[in-house]
Amino acid sequence: MPLDELLGKTAEQIAFEGIASAIIQGRDREGASSSAARTIAAVKTMATATSTGRKERISTGIWNVNESPLTAEEILAFSLQKIEAMTIEALKIQSEMAEEEAPFDVSPLAGNASTDSGKDQNHPLASTISLEDWIKNYSVASPGNPATITIAVVVQLRDPIRRYEAVGGPVVALVHATQADIEEDNYDEEKKFKVTSLHMGGMKARSGRKRNTWDSERQRLTAMHWLVEYGHGKTGKKGRHVLSKRQDLLWSISSRIMADMWLKPMRNPDVKFTE
């Protein structure tokens, strides 16, 4: 959906417009009804996931999770509340108000390996496919090594009080999951997974260079104002990290699940890029 069609709309409006579009466009295609049904089911699952256990987590600060295995379509819904919480931490990094600095800096891996089609095998998105295609081609369980899956989404916070104005810049969230144990009698059924970790990251552009959609002064200011207004940050706090010239920076934070509980997000080393 084009960006100009999203402005000023709620998540519910976007979701149900997407459902209507899926039904209309798929009327003449085989399997359209099942595709629309899966879309509707996914929206309902996400709506439930955003509220399940929220009050308990707010009151206790403990992030217990459901240990039941998930289908590939359920992984994102399962992770929504944690994505929401980690996006607040991402805003603090974007606005240079983070309490925790990166422990150290690293350089990206050097070199690349190309496939027959000319694609760089080391590129993070070299092997990505849509979730719909993955379900169609790889979702059936079979004997062999357990599968892993990573769900990648772009997250943009919006303020409903200000007509869903964007707050901060977009970030990328990666949800890692491993295949749950399968009994021999259950082969040829849909694969089930358990989420193991969630990672979130974004870019900071080099000083003196024109900012892009991932890192702009406006995004930094909207993030800072929103954090202060809603009590997530203090005015006057300035980040200690200063970008040197001719360097872009990739920051990230991670959280893992241990003993059926989300752990506190941790800041990862920054990755610095040079020309």
mmCIF file of C-alpha atoms in Angstrom:
data_model
loop_
_atom_site.group_PDB
_atom_site.id
_atom_site.type_symbol
_atom_site.label_atom_id
_atom_site.label_comp_id
_atom_site.label_asym_id
_atom_site.label_seq_id
_atom_site.Cartn_x
_atom_site.Cartn_y
_atom_site.Cartn_z
ATOM 1 C CA MET A 1 0.000 0.000 0.000
ATOM 2 C CA PRO A 2 1.487 3.416 -0.969
ATOM 3 C CA LEU A 3 2.650 5.603 1.917
ATOM 4 C CA ASP A 4 0.227 8.423 1.071
ATOM 5 C CA GLU A 5 -2.669 6.002 1.572
ATOM 6 C CA LEU A 6 -1.542 5.245 5.138
ATOM 7 C CA LEU A 7 -1.347 8.770 6.532
ATOM 8 C CA GLY A 8 -4.052 9.630 9.045
ATOM 9 C CA LYS A 9 -5.420 6.087 9.219
ATOM 10 C CA THR A 10 -5.622 3.777 12.197
ATOM 11 C CA ALA A 11 -4.078 0.331 12.208
ATOM 12 C CA GLU A 12 -7.598 -1.132 12.141
ATOM 13 C CA GLN A 13 -8.499 0.851 9.015
ATOM 14 C CA ILE A 14 -5.361 -0.294 7.229
ATOM 15 C CA ALA A 15 -5.917 -3.908 8.261
ATOM 16 C CA PHE A 16 -9.526 -4.107 7.144
ATOM 17 C CA GLU A 17 -8.842 -2.245 3.903
ATOM 18 C CA GLY A 18 -6.170 -4.854 3.256
ATOM 19 C CA ILE A 19 -8.672 -7.632 3.921
ATOM 20 C CA ALA A 20 -11.184 -6.089 1.527
ATOM 21 C CA SER A 21 -8.502 -5.700 -1.126
ATOM 22 C CA ALA A 22 -7.429 -9.333 -0.718
ATOM 23 C CA ILE A 23 -11.001 -10.521 -1.171
ATOM 24 C CA ILE A 24 -11.730 -8.307 -4.191
ATOM 25 C CA GLN A 25 -8.471 -9.047 -5.995
ATOM 26 C CA GLY A 26 -8.701 -12.750 -5.309
ATOM 27 C CA ARG A 27 -12.275 -13.442 -6.397
ATOM 28 C CA ASP A 28 -11.194 -14.801 -9.742
ATOM 29 C CA ARG A 29 -8.236 -16.759 -8.401
ATOM 30 C CA GLU A 30 -8.272 -20.261 -7.046
ATOM 31 C CA GLY A 31 -7.911 -20.354 -3.275
ATOM 32 C CA ALA A 32 -8.971 -16.748 -2.827
ATOM 33 C CA SER A 33 -11.438 -17.579 -0.072
ATOM 34 C CA SER A 34 -8.824 -19.457 1.951
ATOM 35 C CA SER A 35 -6.329 -16.608 1.493
ATOM 36 C CA ALA A 36 -8.868 -14.047 2.697
ATOM 37 C CA ALA A 37 -9.789 -16.277 5.620
ATOM 38 C CA ARG A 38 -6.133 -16.536 6.650
ATOM 39 C CA THR A 39 -5.804 -12.748 6.443
ATOM 40 C CA ILE A 40 -8.853 -12.203 8.642
ATOM 41 C CA ALA A 41 -7.618 -14.807 11.121
ATOM 42 C CA ALA A 42 -4.192 -13.125 11.246
ATOM 43 C CA VAL A 43 -5.756 -9.725 12.012
ATOM 44 C CA LYS A 44 -7.870 -11.217 14.803
ATOM 45 C CA THR A 45 -4.826 -12.978 16.239
ATOM 46 C CA MET A 46 -2.810 -9.749 16.288
ATOM 47 C CA ALA A 47 -5.671 -7.825 17.891
ATOM 48 C CA THR A 48 -5.837 -10.417 20.667
ATOM 49 C CA ALA A 49 -2.052 -10.526 21.056
ATOM 50 C CA THR A 50 -1.784 -6.781 21.691
ATOM 51 C CA SER A 51 -3.932 -7.073 24.833
ATOM 52 C CA THR A 52 -3.264 -10.556 26.214
ATOM 53 C CA GLY A 53 -1.336 -10.345 29.487
ATOM 54 C CA ARG A 54 -0.669 -6.615 29.078
ATOM 55 C CA LYS A 55 -2.070 -5.569 32.480
ATOM 56 C CA GLU A 56 -0.050 -8.219 34.302
ATOM 57 C CA ARG A 57 3.149 -7.213 32.522
ATOM 58 C CA ILE A 58 2.614 -3.542 33.311
ATOM 59 C CA SER A 59 1.840 -4.186 36.988
ATOM 60 C CA THR A 60 4.573 -6.761 37.651
ATOM 61 C CA GLY A 61 7.222 -5.982 35.046
ATOM 62 C CA ILE A 62 7.511 -9.724 34.378
ATOM 63 C CA TRP A 63 7.307 -10.797 30.745
ATOM 64 C CA ASN A 64 6.024 -14.363 30.938
ATOM 65 C CA VAL A 65 5.151 -15.954 27.601
ATOM 66 C CA ASN A 66 2.943 -18.774 26.401
ATOM 67 C CA GLU A 67 5.059 -21.873 25.858
ATOM 68 C CA SER A 68 2.730 -23.394 23.248
ATOM 69 C CA PRO A 69 4.385 -23.866 19.818
ATOM 70 C CA LEU A 70 3.358 -21.402 17.107
ATOM 71 C CA THR A 71 2.695 -21.576 13.401
ATOM 72 C CA ALA A 72 4.740 -19.252 11.194
ATOM 73 C CA GLU A 73 1.750 -16.904 10.914
ATOM 74 C CA GLU A 74 1.471 -16.629 14.706
ATOM 75 C CA ILE A 75 5.105 -15.673 15.380
ATOM 76 C CA LEU A 76 4.678 -11.950 14.715
ATOM 77 C CA ALA A 77 1.494 -11.695 16.783
ATOM 78 C CA PHE A 78 3.235 -13.503 19.657
ATOM 79 C CA SER A 79 6.032 -10.898 19.573
ATOM 80 C CA LEU A 80 3.946 -7.725 19.142
ATOM 81 C CA GLN A 81 3.963 -6.523 22.752
ATOM 82 C CA LYS A 82 7.714 -7.026 23.052
ATOM 83 C CA ILE A 83 8.250 -5.249 19.733
ATOM 84 C CA GLU A 84 6.187 -2.360 21.075
ATOM 85 C CA ALA A 85 8.258 -2.137 24.272
ATOM 86 C CA MET A 86 11.581 -2.392 22.438
ATOM 87 C CA THR A 87 10.516 0.298 19.985
ATOM 88 C CA ILE A 88 10.360 2.712 22.933
ATOM 89 C CA GLU A 89 13.989 1.841 23.664
ATOM 90 C CA ALA A 90 14.742 2.391 19.980
ATOM 91 C CA LEU A 91 13.268 5.895 20.199
ATOM 92 C CA LYS A 92 15.662 6.672 23.032
ATOM 93 C CA ILE A 93 18.604 5.662 20.858
ATOM 94 C CA GLN A 94 17.298 7.689 17.912
ATOM 95 C CA SER A 95 16.838 10.769 20.094
ATOM 96 C CA GLU A 96 20.202 10.240 21.849
ATOM 97 C CA MET A 97 18.454 9.805 25.213
ATOM 98 C CA ALA A 98 19.383 6.155 25.807
ATOM 99 C CA GLU A 99 20.564 5.192 29.281
ATOM 100 C CA GLU A 100 22.814 2.453 27.904
ATOM 101 C CA GLU A 101 25.508 3.125 25.319
ATOM 102 C CA ALA A 102 26.862 0.530 22.909
ATOM 103 C CA PRO A 103 29.569 -1.522 24.690
ATOM 104 C CA PHE A 104 31.989 -1.056 21.768
ATOM 105 C CA ASP A 105 32.151 -0.574 17.992
ATOM 106 C CA VAL A 106 32.801 -3.183 15.318
ATOM 107 C CA SER A 107 33.360 -3.151 11.570
ATOM 108 C CA PRO A 108 31.140 -5.005 9.092
ATOM 109 C CA LEU A 109 32.291 -8.289 7.581
ATOM 110 C CA ALA A 110 34.517 -7.706 4.581
ATOM 111 C CA GLY A 111 34.121 -9.385 1.212
ATOM 112 C CA ASN A 112 31.162 -11.011 -0.466
ATOM 113 C CA ALA A 113 30.232 -14.236 -2.198
ATOM 114 C CA SER A 114 27.991 -14.095 -5.235
ATOM 115 C CA THR A 115 25.446 -16.654 -6.365
ATOM 116 C CA ASP A 116 24.911 -17.741 -9.962
ATOM 117 C CA SER A 117 22.330 -14.975 -10.294
ATOM 118 C CA GLY A 118 24.839 -12.361 -9.138
ATOM 119 C CA LYS A 119 23.323 -11.827 -5.670
ATOM 120 C CA ASP A 120 25.576 -11.292 -2.678
ATOM 121 C CA GLN A 121 25.152 -14.332 -0.425
ATOM 122 C CA ASN A 122 26.334 -12.326 2.584
ATOM 123 C CA HIS A 123 23.635 -9.692 2.156
ATOM 124 C CA PRO A 124 21.193 -9.898 5.108
ATOM 125 C CA LEU A 125 18.188 -10.031 2.779
ATOM 126 C CA ALA A 126 19.664 -12.360 0.146
ATOM 127 C CA SER A 127 17.482 -15.314 1.137
ATOM 128 C CA THR A 128 14.281 -13.493 2.108
ATOM 129 C CA ILE A 129 10.889 -14.450 0.724
ATOM 130 C CA SER A 130 7.375 -13.363 1.630
ATOM 131 C CA LEU A 131 5.677 -15.188 4.486
ATOM 132 C CA GLU A 132 2.923 -16.261 2.100
ATOM 133 C CA ASP A 133 5.449 -17.939 -0.218
ATOM 134 C CA TRP A 134 7.213 -19.577 2.728
ATOM 135 C CA ILE A 135 3.941 -21.050 3.989
ATOM 136 C CA LYS A 136 3.127 -22.292 0.505
ATOM 137 C CA ASN A 137 6.496 -23.979 -0.078
ATOM 138 C CA TYR A 138 8.151 -24.762 3.257
ATOM 139 C CA SER A 139 5.569 -24.952 6.052
ATOM 140 C CA VAL A 140 5.025 -28.730 6.017
ATOM 141 C CA ALA A 141 7.038 -30.638 8.625
ATOM 142 C CA SER A 142 9.339 -33.410 7.414
ATOM 143 C CA PRO A 143 12.102 -35.650 8.819
ATOM 144 C CA GLY A 144 15.550 -34.091 9.035
ATOM 145 C CA ASN A 145 17.223 -31.171 10.744
ATOM 146 C CA PRO A 146 14.890 -28.813 12.648
ATOM 147 C CA ALA A 147 14.067 -25.654 10.732
ATOM 148 C CA THR A 148 14.612 -22.069 11.810
ATOM 149 C CA ILE A 149 12.751 -19.001 10.634
ATOM 150 C CA THR A 150 13.285 -15.261 10.963
ATOM 151 C CA ILE A 151 10.365 -12.869 10.541
ATOM 152 C CA ALA A 152 11.507 -9.404 9.411
ATOM 153 C CA VAL A 153 9.251 -6.355 9.728
ATOM 154 C CA VAL A 154 9.687 -2.592 9.500
ATOM 155 C CA VAL A 155 8.195 -0.795 12.512
ATOM 156 C CA GLN A 156 7.087 2.839 12.606
ATOM 157 C CA LEU A 157 5.523 4.270 15.773
ATOM 158 C CA ARG A 158 2.644 6.717 15.288
ATOM 159 C CA ASP A 159 0.846 9.024 17.721
ATOM 160 C CA PRO A 160 -2.964 8.517 17.629
ATOM 161 C CA ILE A 161 -3.518 11.850 19.376
ATOM 162 C CA ARG A 162 -1.824 13.678 16.475
ATOM 163 C CA ARG A 163 -3.638 11.960 13.600
ATOM 164 C CA TYR A 164 -1.141 9.107 13.649
ATOM 165 C CA GLU A 165 1.834 11.337 12.952
ATOM 166 C CA ALA A 166 5.080 9.367 12.707
ATOM 167 C CA VAL A 167 7.176 9.387 15.889
ATOM 168 C CA GLY A 168 10.886 8.843 15.364
ATOM 169 C CA GLY A 169 12.244 6.943 12.407
ATOM 170 C CA PRO A 170 11.487 3.430 11.173
ATOM 171 C CA VAL A 171 13.332 0.462 12.631
ATOM 172 C CA VAL A 172 13.733 -3.131 11.505
ATOM 173 C CA ALA A 173 12.641 -5.919 13.853
ATOM 174 C CA LEU A 174 13.840 -9.513 13.410
ATOM 175 C CA VAL A 175 12.043 -12.307 15.268
ATOM 176 C CA HIS A 176 13.999 -15.579 15.409
ATOM 177 C CA ALA A 177 12.233 -18.885 16.026
ATOM 178 C CA THR A 178 13.271 -22.540 15.973
ATOM 179 C CA GLN A 179 11.148 -25.508 15.061
ATOM 180 C CA ALA A 180 9.496 -27.309 17.947
ATOM 181 C CA ASP A 181 9.974 -31.048 18.399
ATOM 182 C CA ILE A 182 7.817 -33.167 16.105
ATOM 183 C CA GLU A 183 6.480 -36.620 16.815
ATOM 184 C CA GLU A 184 6.961 -39.122 14.010
ATOM 185 C CA ASP A 185 3.215 -39.471 13.539
ATOM 186 C CA ASN A 186 2.880 -35.718 12.950
ATOM 187 C CA TYR A 187 5.081 -35.393 9.874
ATOM 188 C CA ASP A 188 3.339 -33.770 6.899
ATOM 189 C CA GLU A 189 1.552 -31.399 9.286
ATOM 190 C CA GLU A 190 2.281 -27.674 9.546
ATOM 191 C CA LYS A 191 5.567 -26.811 11.239
ATOM 192 C CA LYS A 192 5.370 -25.322 14.723
ATOM 193 C CA PHE A 193 7.969 -22.981 16.218
ATOM 194 C CA LYS A 194 9.129 -21.440 19.470
ATOM 195 C CA VAL A 195 10.389 -17.860 19.465
ATOM 196 C CA THR A 196 13.939 -17.584 20.811
ATOM 197 C CA SER A 197 14.931 -13.935 20.367
ATOM 198 C CA LEU A 198 13.956 -10.523 19.061
ATOM 199 C CA HIS A 199 16.373 -8.013 17.561
ATOM 200 C CA MET A 200 15.735 -4.412 16.551
ATOM 201 C CA GLY A 201 18.005 -1.974 14.769
ATOM 202 C CA GLY A 202 18.292 1.225 12.795
ATOM 203 C CA MET A 203 20.728 3.598 11.130
ATOM 204 C CA LYS A 204 22.458 6.812 12.085
ATOM 205 C CA ALA A 205 23.751 8.714 9.060
ATOM 206 C CA ARG A 206 27.238 10.212 8.914
ATOM 207 C CA SER A 207 27.584 13.819 9.986
ATOM 208 C CA GLY A 208 27.676 16.320 7.159
ATOM 209 C CA ARG A 209 25.738 14.022 4.867
ATOM 210 C CA LYS A 210 22.150 14.491 3.761
ATOM 211 C CA ARG A 211 19.926 12.474 6.075
ATOM 212 C CA ASN A 212 17.692 9.749 4.680
ATOM 213 C CA THR A 213 14.355 8.203 5.635
ATOM 214 C CA TRP A 214 16.002 6.182 8.419
ATOM 215 C CA ASP A 215 17.647 9.072 10.235
ATOM 216 C CA SER A 216 16.621 12.730 10.078
ATOM 217 C CA GLU A 217 16.621 15.658 12.467
ATOM 218 C CA ARG A 218 12.821 15.772 12.408
ATOM 219 C CA GLN A 219 12.641 12.107 13.400
ATOM 220 C CA ARG A 220 15.081 12.690 16.243
ATOM 221 C CA LEU A 221 13.051 15.643 17.532
ATOM 222 C CA THR A 222 9.665 13.895 17.300
ATOM 223 C CA ALA A 223 11.123 10.933 19.196
ATOM 224 C CA MET A 224 12.551 13.199 21.900
ATOM 225 C CA HIS A 225 9.340 15.219 22.320
ATOM 226 C CA TRP A 226 7.174 12.091 22.490
ATOM 227 C CA LEU A 227 9.417 10.436 25.087
ATOM 228 C CA VAL A 228 9.422 13.529 27.299
ATOM 229 C CA GLU A 229 5.675 14.111 26.934
ATOM 230 C CA TYR A 230 4.805 10.563 27.988
ATOM 231 C CA GLY A 231 7.366 10.288 30.769
ATOM 232 C CA HIS A 232 9.878 7.995 29.069
ATOM 233 C CA GLY A 233 12.773 10.457 29.016
ATOM 234 C CA LYS A 234 14.133 13.631 30.565
ATOM 235 C CA THR A 235 14.850 16.906 28.838
ATOM 236 C CA GLY A 236 18.431 18.039 28.802
ATOM 237 C CA LYS A 237 19.832 14.516 28.522
ATOM 238 C CA LYS A 238 22.269 14.295 25.642
ATOM 239 C CA GLY A 239 23.836 11.247 24.118
ATOM 240 C CA ARG A 240 27.537 10.773 24.674
ATOM 241 C CA HIS A 241 28.112 9.160 21.306
ATOM 242 C CA VAL A 242 29.364 11.470 18.560
ATOM 243 C CA LEU A 243 29.622 10.204 15.008
ATOM 244 C CA SER A 244 32.917 10.889 13.325
ATOM 245 C CA LYS A 245 32.909 12.143 9.780
ATOM 246 C CA ARG A 246 32.652 9.687 6.899
ATOM 247 C CA GLN A 247 30.978 7.031 9.037
ATOM 248 C CA ASP A 248 27.498 5.567 9.087
ATOM 249 C CA LEU A 249 26.428 3.600 12.124
ATOM 250 C CA LEU A 250 24.111 0.624 12.594
ATOM 251 C CA TRP A 251 22.786 0.283 16.150
ATOM 252 C CA SER A 252 20.746 -2.598 17.539
ATOM 253 C CA ILE A 253 19.196 -4.037 20.688
ATOM 254 C CA SER A 254 18.247 -7.636 21.471
ATOM 255 C CA SER A 255 16.062 -9.601 23.848
ATOM 256 C CA ARG A 256 15.901 -13.361 24.341
ATOM 257 C CA ILE A 257 13.448 -15.815 25.824
ATOM 258 C CA MET A 258 14.712 -17.987 28.664
ATOM 259 C CA ALA A 259 12.565 -20.181 30.919
ATOM 260 C CA ASP A 260 9.433 -18.965 29.089
ATOM 261 C CA MET A 261 10.205 -15.338 29.912
ATOM 262 C CA TRP A 262 11.369 -12.355 27.851
ATOM 263 C CA LEU A 263 14.627 -10.953 29.204
ATOM 264 C CA LYS A 264 15.473 -7.260 29.424
ATOM 265 C CA PRO A 265 16.662 -5.811 26.086
ATOM 266 C CA MET A 266 20.419 -5.345 25.797
ATOM 267 C CA ARG A 267 22.331 -2.887 23.610
ATOM 268 C CA ASN A 268 24.587 -4.568 21.047
ATOM 269 C CA PRO A 269 27.892 -3.242 19.689
ATOM 270 C CA ASP A 270 27.476 -0.580 17.022
ATOM 271 C CA VAL A 271 28.552 -1.432 13.488
ATOM 272 C CA LYS A 272 30.445 1.429 11.838
ATOM 273 C CA PHE A 273 30.708 1.766 8.084
ATOM 274 C CA THR A 274 33.411 3.651 6.219
ATOM 275 C CA GLU A 275 33.655 4.644 2.584
#
